[in-house]
Short mmCIF file of C-alpha atoms in Angstrom, two decimals:
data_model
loop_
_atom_site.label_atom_id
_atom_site.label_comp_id
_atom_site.label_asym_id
_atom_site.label_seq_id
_atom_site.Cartn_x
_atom_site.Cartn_y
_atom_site.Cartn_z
CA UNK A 1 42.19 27.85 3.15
CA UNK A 2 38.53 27.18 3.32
CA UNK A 3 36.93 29.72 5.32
CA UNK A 4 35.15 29.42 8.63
CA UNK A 5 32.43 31.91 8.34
CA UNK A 6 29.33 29.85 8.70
CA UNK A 7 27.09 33.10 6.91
CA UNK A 8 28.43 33.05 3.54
CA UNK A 9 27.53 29.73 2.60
CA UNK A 10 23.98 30.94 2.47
CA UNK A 11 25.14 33.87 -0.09
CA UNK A 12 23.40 34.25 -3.35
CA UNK A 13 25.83 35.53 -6.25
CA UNK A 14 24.86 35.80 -9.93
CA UNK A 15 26.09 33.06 -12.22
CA UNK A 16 24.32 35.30 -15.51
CA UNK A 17 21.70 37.90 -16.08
CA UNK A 18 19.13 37.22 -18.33
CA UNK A 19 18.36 41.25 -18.41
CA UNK A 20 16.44 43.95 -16.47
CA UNK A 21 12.69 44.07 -17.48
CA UNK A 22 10.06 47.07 -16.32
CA UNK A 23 13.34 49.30 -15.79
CA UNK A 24 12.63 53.32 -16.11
CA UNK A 25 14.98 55.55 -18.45
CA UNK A 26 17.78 55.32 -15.23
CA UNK A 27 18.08 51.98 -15.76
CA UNK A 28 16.91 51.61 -12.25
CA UNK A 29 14.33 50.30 -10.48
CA UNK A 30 13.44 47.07 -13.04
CA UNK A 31 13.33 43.01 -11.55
CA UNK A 32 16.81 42.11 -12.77
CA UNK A 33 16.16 38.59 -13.99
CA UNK A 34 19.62 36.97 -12.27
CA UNK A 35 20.28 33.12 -12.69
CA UNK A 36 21.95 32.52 -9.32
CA UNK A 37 23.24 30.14 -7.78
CA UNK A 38 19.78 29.19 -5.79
CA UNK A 39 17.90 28.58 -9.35
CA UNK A 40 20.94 26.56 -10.16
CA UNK A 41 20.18 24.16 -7.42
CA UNK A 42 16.30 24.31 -8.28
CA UNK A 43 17.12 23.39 -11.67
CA UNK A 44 19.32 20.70 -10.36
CA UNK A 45 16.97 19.30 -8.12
CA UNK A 46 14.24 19.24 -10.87
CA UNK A 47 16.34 18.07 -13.28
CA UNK A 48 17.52 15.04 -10.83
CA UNK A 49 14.12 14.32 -9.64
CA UNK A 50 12.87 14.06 -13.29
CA UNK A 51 15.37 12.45 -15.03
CA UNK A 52 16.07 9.46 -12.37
CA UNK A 53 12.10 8.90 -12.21
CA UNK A 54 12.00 9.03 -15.85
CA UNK A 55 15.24 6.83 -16.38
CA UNK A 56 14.49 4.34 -13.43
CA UNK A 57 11.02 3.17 -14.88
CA UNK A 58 11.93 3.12 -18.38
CA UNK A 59 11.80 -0.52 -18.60
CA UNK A 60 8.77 -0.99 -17.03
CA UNK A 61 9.63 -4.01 -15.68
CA UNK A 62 6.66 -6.31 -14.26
CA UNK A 63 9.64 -7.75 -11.92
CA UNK A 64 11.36 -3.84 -11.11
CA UNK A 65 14.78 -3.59 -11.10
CA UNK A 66 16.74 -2.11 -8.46
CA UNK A 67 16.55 1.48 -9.43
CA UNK A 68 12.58 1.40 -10.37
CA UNK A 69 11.85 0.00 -6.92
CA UNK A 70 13.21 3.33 -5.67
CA UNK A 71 10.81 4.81 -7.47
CA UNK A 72 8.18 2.70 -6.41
CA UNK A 73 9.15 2.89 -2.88
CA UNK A 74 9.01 6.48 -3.11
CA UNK A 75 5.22 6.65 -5.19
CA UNK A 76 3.84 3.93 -2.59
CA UNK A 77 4.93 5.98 0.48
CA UNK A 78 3.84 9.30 -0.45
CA UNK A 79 0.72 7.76 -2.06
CA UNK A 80 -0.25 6.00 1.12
CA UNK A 81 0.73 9.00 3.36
CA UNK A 82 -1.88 10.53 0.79
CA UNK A 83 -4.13 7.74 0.81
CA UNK A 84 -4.57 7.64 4.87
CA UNK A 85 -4.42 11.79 5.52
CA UNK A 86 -6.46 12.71 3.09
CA UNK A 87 -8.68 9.92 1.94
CA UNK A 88 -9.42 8.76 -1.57
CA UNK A 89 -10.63 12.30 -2.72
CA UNK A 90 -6.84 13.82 -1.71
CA UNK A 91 -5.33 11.72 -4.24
CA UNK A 92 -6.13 14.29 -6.48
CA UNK A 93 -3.51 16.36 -4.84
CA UNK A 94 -0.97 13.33 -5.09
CA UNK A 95 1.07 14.59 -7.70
CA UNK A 96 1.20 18.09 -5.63
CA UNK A 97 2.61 15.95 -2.48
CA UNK A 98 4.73 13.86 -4.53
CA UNK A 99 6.14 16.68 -5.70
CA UNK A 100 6.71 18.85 -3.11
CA UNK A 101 8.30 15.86 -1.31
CA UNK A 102 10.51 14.88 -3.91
CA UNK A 103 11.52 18.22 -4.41
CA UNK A 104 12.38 19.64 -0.64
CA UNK A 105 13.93 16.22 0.19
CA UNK A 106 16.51 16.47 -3.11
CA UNK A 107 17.37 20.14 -2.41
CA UNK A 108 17.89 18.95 1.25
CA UNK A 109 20.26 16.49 0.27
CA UNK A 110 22.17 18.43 -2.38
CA UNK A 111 22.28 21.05 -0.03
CA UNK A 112 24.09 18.09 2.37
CA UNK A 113 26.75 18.18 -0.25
CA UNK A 114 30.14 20.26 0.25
CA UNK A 115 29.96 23.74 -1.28
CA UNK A 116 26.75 22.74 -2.63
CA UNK A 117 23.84 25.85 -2.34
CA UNK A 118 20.82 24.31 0.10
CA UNK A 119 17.88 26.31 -1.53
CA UNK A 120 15.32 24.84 1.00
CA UNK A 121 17.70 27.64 3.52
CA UNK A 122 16.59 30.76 1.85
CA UNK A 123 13.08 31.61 4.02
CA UNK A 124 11.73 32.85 0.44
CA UNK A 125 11.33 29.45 -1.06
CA UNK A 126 10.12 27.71 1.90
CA UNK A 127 7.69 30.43 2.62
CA UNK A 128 6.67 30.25 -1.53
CA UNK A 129 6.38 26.28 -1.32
CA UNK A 130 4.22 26.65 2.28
CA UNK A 131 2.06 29.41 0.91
CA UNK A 132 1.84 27.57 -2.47
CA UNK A 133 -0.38 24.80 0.01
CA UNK A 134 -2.15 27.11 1.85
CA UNK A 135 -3.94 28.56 -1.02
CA UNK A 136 -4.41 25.60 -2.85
CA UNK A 137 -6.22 24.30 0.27
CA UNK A 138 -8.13 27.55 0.49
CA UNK A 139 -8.89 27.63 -3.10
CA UNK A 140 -9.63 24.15 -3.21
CA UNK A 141 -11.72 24.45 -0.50
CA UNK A 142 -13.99 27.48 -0.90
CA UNK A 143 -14.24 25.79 -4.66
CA UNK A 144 -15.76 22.60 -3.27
CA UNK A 145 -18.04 24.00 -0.53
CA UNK A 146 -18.52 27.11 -0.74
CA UNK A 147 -19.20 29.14 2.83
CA UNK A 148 -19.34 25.71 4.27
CA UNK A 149 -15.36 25.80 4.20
CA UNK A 150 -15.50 28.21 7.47
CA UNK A 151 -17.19 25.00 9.03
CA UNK A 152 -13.24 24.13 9.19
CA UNK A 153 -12.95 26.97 12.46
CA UNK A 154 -16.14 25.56 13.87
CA UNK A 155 -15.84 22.42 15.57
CA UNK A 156 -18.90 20.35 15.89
CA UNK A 157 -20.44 19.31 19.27
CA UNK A 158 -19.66 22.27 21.03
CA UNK A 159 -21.71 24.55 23.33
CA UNK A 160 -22.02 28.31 22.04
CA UNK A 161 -20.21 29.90 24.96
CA UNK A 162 -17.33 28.14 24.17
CA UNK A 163 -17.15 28.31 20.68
CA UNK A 164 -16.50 32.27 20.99
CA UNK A 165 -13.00 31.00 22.41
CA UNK A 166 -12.44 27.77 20.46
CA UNK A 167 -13.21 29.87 16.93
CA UNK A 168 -10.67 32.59 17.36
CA UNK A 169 -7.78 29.64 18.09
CA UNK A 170 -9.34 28.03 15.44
CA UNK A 171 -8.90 30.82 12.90
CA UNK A 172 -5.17 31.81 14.75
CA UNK A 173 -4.08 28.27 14.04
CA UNK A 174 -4.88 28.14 10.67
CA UNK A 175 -3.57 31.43 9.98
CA UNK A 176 0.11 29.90 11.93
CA UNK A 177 0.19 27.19 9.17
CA UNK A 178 1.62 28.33 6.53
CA UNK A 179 4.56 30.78 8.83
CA UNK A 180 5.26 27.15 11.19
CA UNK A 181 5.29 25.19 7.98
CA UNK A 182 7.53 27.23 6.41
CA UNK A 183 9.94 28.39 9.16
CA UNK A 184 10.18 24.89 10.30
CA UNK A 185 11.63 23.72 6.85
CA UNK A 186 14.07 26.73 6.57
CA UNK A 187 15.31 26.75 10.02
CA UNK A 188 15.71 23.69 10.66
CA UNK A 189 18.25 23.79 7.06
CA UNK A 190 19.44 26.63 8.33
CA UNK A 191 20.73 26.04 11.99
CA UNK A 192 21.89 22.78 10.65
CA UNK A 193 23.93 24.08 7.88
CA UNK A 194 25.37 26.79 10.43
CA UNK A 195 26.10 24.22 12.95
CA UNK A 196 27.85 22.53 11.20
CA UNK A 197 30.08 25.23 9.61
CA UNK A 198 31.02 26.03 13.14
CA UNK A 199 32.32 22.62 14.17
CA UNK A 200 34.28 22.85 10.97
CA UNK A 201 35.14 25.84 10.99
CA UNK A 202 36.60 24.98 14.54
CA UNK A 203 38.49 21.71 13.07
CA UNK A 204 40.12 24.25 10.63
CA UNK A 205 40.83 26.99 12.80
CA UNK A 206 42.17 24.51 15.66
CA UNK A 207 44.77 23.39 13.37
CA UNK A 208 46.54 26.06 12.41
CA UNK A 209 47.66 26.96 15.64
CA UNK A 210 49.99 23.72 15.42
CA UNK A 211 50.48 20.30 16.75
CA UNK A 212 48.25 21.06 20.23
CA UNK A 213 45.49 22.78 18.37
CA UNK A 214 45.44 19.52 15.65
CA UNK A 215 45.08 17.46 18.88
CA UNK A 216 42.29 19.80 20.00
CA UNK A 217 40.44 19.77 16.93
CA UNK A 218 39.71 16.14 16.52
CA UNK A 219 36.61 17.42 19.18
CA UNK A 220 35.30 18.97 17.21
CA UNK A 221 36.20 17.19 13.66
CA UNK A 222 33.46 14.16 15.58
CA UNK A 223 31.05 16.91 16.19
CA UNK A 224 30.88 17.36 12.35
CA UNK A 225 30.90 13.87 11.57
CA UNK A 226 28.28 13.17 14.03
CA UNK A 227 26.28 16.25 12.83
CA UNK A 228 26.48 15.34 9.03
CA UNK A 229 24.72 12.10 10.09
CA UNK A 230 21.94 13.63 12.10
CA UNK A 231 21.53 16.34 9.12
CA UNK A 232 20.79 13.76 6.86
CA UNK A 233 18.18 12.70 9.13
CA UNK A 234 16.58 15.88 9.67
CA UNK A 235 17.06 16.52 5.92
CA UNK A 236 14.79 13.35 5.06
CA UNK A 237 12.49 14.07 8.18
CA UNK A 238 11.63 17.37 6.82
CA UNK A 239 10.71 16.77 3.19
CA UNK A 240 8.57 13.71 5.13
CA UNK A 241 6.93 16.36 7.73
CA UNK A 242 6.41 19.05 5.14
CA UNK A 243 4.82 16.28 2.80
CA UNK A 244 2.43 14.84 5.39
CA UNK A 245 1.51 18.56 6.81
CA UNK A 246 0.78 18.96 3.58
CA UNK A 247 -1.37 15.98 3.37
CA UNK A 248 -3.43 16.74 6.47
CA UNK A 249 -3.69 20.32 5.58
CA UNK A 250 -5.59 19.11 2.41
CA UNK A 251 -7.40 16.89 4.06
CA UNK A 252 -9.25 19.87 6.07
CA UNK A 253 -10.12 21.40 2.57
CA UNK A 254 -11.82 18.45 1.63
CA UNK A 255 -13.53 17.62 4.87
CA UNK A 256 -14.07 21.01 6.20
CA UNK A 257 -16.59 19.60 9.45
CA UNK A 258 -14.02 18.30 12.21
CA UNK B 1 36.13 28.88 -1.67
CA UNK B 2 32.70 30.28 -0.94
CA UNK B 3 34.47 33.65 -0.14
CA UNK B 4 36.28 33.53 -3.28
CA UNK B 5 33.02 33.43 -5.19
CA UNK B 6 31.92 36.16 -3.09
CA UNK B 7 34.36 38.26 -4.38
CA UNK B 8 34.53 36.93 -7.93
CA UNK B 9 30.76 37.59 -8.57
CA UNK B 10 28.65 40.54 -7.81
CA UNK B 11 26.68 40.19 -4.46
CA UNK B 12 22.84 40.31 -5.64
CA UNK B 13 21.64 41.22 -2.20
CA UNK B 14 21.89 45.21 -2.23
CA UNK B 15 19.75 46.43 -0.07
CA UNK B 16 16.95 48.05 -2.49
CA UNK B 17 14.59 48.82 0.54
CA UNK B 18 16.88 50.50 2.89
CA UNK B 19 15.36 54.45 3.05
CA UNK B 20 19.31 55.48 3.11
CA UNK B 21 19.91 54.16 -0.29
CA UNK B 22 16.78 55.12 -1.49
CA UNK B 23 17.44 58.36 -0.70
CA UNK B 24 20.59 58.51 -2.35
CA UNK B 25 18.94 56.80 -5.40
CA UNK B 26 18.96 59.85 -7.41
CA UNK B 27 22.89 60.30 -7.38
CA UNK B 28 24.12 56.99 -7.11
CA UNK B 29 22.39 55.21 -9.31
CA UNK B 30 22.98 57.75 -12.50
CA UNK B 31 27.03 56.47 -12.09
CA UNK B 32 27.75 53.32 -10.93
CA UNK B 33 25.08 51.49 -7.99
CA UNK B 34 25.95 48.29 -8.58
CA UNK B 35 29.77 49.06 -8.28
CA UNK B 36 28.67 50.92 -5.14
CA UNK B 37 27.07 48.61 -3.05
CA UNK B 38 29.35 46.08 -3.89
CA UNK B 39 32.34 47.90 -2.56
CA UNK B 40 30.58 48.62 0.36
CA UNK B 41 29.37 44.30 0.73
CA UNK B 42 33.07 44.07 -0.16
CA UNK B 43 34.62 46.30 2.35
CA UNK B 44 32.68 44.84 5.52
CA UNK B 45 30.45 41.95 4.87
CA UNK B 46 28.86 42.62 8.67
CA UNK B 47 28.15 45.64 10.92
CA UNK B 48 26.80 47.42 7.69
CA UNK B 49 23.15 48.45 7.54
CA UNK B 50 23.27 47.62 3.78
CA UNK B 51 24.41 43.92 4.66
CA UNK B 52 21.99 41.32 4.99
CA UNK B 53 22.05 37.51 6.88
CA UNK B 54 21.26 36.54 2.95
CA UNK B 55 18.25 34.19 3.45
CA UNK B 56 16.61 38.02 4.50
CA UNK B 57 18.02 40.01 1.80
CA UNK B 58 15.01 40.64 -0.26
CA UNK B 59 16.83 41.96 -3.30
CA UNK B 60 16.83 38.13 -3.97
CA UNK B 61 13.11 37.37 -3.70
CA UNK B 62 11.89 38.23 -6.71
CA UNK B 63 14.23 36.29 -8.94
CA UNK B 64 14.35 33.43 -6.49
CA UNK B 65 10.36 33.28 -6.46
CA UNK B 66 10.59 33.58 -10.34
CA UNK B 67 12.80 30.22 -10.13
CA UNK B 68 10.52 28.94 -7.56
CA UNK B 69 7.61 29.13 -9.23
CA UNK B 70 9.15 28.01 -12.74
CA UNK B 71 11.03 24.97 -11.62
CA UNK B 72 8.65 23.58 -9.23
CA UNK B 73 6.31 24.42 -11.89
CA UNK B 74 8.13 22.54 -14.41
CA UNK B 75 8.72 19.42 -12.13
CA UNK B 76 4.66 19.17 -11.44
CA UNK B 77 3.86 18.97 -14.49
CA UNK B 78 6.34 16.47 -15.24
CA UNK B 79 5.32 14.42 -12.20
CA UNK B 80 1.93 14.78 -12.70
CA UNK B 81 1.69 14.03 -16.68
CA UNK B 82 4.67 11.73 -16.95
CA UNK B 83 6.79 9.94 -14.27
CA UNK B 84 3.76 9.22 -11.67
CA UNK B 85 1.20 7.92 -14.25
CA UNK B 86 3.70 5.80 -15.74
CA UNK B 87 4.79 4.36 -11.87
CA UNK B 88 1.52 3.90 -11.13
CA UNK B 89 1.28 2.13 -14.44
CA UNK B 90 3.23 -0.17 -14.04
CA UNK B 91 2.14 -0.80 -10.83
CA UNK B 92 -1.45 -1.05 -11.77
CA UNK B 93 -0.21 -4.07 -14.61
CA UNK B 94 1.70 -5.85 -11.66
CA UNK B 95 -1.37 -5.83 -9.15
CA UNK B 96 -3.71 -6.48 -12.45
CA UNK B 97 -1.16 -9.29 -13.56
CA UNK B 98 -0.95 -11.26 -9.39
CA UNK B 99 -4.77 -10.92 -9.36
CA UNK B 100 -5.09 -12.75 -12.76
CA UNK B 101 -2.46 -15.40 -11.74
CA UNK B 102 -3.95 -15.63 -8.73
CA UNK B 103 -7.72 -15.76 -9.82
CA UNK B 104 -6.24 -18.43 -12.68
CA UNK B 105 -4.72 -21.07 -9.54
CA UNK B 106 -7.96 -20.26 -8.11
CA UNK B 107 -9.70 -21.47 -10.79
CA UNK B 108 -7.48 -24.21 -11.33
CA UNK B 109 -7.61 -25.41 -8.05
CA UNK B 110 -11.46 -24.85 -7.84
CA UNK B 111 -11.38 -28.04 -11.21
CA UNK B 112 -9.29 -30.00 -9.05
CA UNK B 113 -11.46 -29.73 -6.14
CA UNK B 114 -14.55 -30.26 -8.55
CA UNK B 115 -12.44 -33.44 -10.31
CA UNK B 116 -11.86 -34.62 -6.51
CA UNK B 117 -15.33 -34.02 -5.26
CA UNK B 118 -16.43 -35.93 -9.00
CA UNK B 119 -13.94 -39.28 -8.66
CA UNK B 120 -15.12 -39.17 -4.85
CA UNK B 121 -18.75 -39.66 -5.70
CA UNK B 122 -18.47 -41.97 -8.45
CA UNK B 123 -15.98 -44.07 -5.99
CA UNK B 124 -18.85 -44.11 -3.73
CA UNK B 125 -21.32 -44.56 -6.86
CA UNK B 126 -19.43 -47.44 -7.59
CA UNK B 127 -19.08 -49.40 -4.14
CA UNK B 128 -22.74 -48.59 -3.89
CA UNK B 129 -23.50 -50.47 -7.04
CA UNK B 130 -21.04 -53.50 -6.44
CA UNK B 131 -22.65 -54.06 -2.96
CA UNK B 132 -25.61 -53.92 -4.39
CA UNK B 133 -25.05 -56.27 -7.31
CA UNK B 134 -23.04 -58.45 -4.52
CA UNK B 135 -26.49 -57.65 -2.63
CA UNK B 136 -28.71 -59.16 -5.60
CA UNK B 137 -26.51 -62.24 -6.24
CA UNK B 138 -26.22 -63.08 -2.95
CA UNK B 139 -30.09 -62.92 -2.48
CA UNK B 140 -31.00 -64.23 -5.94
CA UNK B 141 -28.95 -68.01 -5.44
CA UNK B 142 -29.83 -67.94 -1.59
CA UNK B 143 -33.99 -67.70 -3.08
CA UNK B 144 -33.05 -70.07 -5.77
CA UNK B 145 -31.43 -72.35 -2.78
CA UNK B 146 -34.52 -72.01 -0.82
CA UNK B 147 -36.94 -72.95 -3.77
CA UNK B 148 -35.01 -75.95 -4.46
CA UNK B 149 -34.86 -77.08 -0.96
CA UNK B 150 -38.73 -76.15 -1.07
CA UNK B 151 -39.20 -78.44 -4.11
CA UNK B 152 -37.03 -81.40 -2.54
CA UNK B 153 -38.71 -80.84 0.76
CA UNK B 154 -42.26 -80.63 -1.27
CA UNK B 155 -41.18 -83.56 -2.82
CA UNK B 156 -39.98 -85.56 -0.06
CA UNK B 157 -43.01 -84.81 2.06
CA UNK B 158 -45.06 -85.92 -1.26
CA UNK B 159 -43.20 -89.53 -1.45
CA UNK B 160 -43.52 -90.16 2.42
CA UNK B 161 -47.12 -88.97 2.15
CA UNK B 162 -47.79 -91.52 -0.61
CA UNK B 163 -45.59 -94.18 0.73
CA UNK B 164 -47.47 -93.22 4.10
CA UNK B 165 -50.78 -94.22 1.90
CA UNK B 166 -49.81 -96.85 0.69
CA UNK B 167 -48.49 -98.32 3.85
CA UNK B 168 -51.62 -97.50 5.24
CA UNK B 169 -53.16 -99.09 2.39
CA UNK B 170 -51.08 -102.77 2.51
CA UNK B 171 -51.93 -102.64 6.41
CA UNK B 172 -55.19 -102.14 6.23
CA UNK B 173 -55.88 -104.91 3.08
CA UNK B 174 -53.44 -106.73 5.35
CA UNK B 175 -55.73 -106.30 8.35
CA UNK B 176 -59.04 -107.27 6.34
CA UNK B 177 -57.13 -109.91 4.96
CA UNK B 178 -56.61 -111.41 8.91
CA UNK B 179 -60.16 -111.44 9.10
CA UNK B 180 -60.92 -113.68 6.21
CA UNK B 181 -57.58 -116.04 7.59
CA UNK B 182 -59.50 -116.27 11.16
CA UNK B 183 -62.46 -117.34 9.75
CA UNK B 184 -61.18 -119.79 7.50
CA UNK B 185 -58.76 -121.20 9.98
CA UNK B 186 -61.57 -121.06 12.30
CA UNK B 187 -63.93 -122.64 9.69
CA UNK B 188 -60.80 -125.16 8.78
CA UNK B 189 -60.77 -126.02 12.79
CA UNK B 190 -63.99 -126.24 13.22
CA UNK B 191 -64.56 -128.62 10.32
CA UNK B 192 -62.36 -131.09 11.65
CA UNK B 193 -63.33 -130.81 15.16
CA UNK B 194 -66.94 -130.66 15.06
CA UNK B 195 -67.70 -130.76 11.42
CA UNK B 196 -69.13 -128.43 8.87
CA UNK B 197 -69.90 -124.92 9.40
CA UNK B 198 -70.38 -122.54 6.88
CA UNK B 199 -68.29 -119.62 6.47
CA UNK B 200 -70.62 -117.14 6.80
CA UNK B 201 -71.25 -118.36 10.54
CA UNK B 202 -67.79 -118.62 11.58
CA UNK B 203 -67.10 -114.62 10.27
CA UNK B 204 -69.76 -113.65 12.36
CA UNK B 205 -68.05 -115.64 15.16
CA UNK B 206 -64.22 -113.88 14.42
CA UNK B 207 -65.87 -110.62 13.77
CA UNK B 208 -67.09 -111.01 17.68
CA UNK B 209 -64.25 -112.18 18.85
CA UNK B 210 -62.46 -109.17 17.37
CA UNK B 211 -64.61 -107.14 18.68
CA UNK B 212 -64.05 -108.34 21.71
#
């Protein structure tokens, strides 16, 4: 019987080591190099991601089959989301958006699958992939101008007085960027995978108390059904959210002045 | 199933930070840790200070941000050097390839329009010139119609003004010749009623009565 804990679906276990490195005599105390489950899904995603782009436009077709216009679809949408957000200048970060896009929505949707892993629910990986933007759009943007970059927490236009209150929210909302952008990505998995577990977990537990509990559990068996539909939503809506966050984010490292 | 795994494969989320363990290190770890902390995940998955919610356990961190950063690593390069530029490829040659076609019936359509505008004016270039030779014809045998009446009128006015002249002419040698029929009649008349006069008397005599 399945079980009904909606925690262990979030587990990590090690499919193989690949060795301990920086360990002292004890053996202890080294990073453990594990190939878990979670990198299996990364690799997965990446792998999927790659191969259907790759395999989709391989005929290059001047009229595009169905499978290329996927691709298309997908290269037009995040390229205009770029193209509007961030100007002309932030399609140098396309491939960056494309990618992260691609990437969160395809681990979102594996993740939809039963007794797959959803890697986009471990807070490490969001948190990597939103601090991965932040400090390409600090980098990028202390690169390109310098000083001028802290123009970003000083909006123009506004009396001094007030700008010793509007700087510090300024400076507090940038600094909330990269913790909102991440936890909204992992909670939002994360409630939604456990959610759902429950109802199911209720449609199992329901009927094995017999005929009235099988009766009783069709409740909740609609709750799941209804919640696998608006997961898929939220799925797609995050990877879309995270992309254009992304998108405007940049868009303040290349035009610092409000 | 997932619980199944969980006790088929080693949990990776031993609590590494937890002072308690740490503590312990010494001991523990010289026998058997893994087996250790894994009997303990195994013998109560929850309540136990050493058992995580797993998205928290940061035992995993380090090899999850070491997959992290290679795979996403991995996929933007790939993006980035292969599948995008080629999308955007061949979506450059199909907006390249509808603005050609679409410049070409442009052009095309431009020669019509040109070919159009051209049979237009030489339509008009053409009515123009047949009017005008209609124009010419029309004038040149009306001014050929009008010097030929001239030269019949000219002419007619010529042979009434000579038959005018010599009308003229016969009436007045007619008229001169009534004088010299007076005075002979008169001279004739007088002759046998009186008897001779001579002619030059009796003209003098009409040419008084005439005047009379």
């Amino acid at each position: 019987m399945a079980p009904t804990d909606p925690i262990s679906q979030f587990n990590i276990y090690t499919l193989f080591s690949f060795g301990t490195v920086g360990a002292d005599e004890n053996g202890a105390n080294g990073f453990e190099l594990v190939f878990t489950n979670s990198a299996l899904f990364m690799v997965a995603s990446v792998v999927l991601i790659s191969s259907y782009l790759i395999l989709s436009t391989r005929g290059r077709g001047l009229v595009p089959s169905r499978v290329q216009l996927v691709s298309e679809i997908m290269y037009e949408f995040i390229a205009n989301m770029v193209r509007t957000s961030a100007g002309n200048e932030g399609m140098a970060f396309f491939p960056l958006v494309f990618s992260l896009f691609a990437f969160i929505f395809v681990a979102n949707m594996l993740g939809m699958y039963p007794y797959f892993f959803a890697v986009t629910s471990q807070i490490i990986i969001t948190a990597a992939l939103a601090l991965l933007v932040m400090g390409v759009v600090i980098f990028y943007g202390v690169w390109k101008h310098g000083f001028g970059f802290l123009k970003l927490f000083v909006p123009s236009g506004i009396p001094l007085p007030i700008m010793f209150i509007v700087v510090p929210i300024e400076v507090l909302s940038f600094l909330s960027r990269p913790l909102s952008l991440s936890l909204r990505l992992f909670g939002n998995i994360l409630a939604g995978h456990i959610v759902l577990k429950v109802f199911a977990g209720f449609v199992v537990s329901l009927s094995a108390l017999g005929a009235l509990g099988m009766v009783g559990s069709v409740l909740p068996f609609v709750m799941a059904v209804a919640l696998t539909g608006l997961k898929l939503l939220v799925s797609a809506l995050q990877a879309y959210v995270f992309a254009i966050l992304t998108s405007i984010y940049l868009n303040d490292a290349i035009h610092p002045g409000h | 199933m997932a619980s199944d795994t969980l006790t088929d494969t080693k949990v990776v989320g031993e609590n590494a930070d937890d002072p308690t363990i740490v503590v312990e290190n010494g001991e523990v770890v010289d026998t058997e840790p893994k087996a250790d902390t894994y009997a303990q995940t195994q013998a109560d998955p929850y309540g136990q200070e050493d058992s995580v919610f797993p998205p928290f356990d940061s035992t995993t961190f380090g090899a999850q941000l070491f997959w992290i950063a290679l795979t996403f690593g991995i996929l933007y390069i790939i993006m980035s050097k292969v599948a995008l530029p080629r999308i955007g490829e061949i979506l450059e040659v199909r907006r390249d390839r509808i603005e050609g076609d679409l410049a070409e019936a442009e052009r095309l359509r431009q020669k019509t329009d040109r070919a159009i505008e051209t049979y237009k004016t030489e339509l008009a270039d053409a009515r123009a010139k047949s009017h005008g030779i209609a124009d010419e014809t029309r004038n040149k045998i009306k001014s050929q119609m009008d010097e030929k009446r001239r030269e019949v009128e000219a002419d007619l006015a010529r042979q009434i003004a000579s038959a005018e002249t010599r009308i003229l002419k016969t009436k007045t040698d007619a008229l001169s010749n009534v004088d010299q029929i007076a005075a002979e009649t008169a001279v004739a008349l007088v002759g046998k009623l009186t008897g001779k006069v001579s002619i030059k008397t009796a003209r003098v005599a009409v040419n008084a009565v005439v005047k009379e």
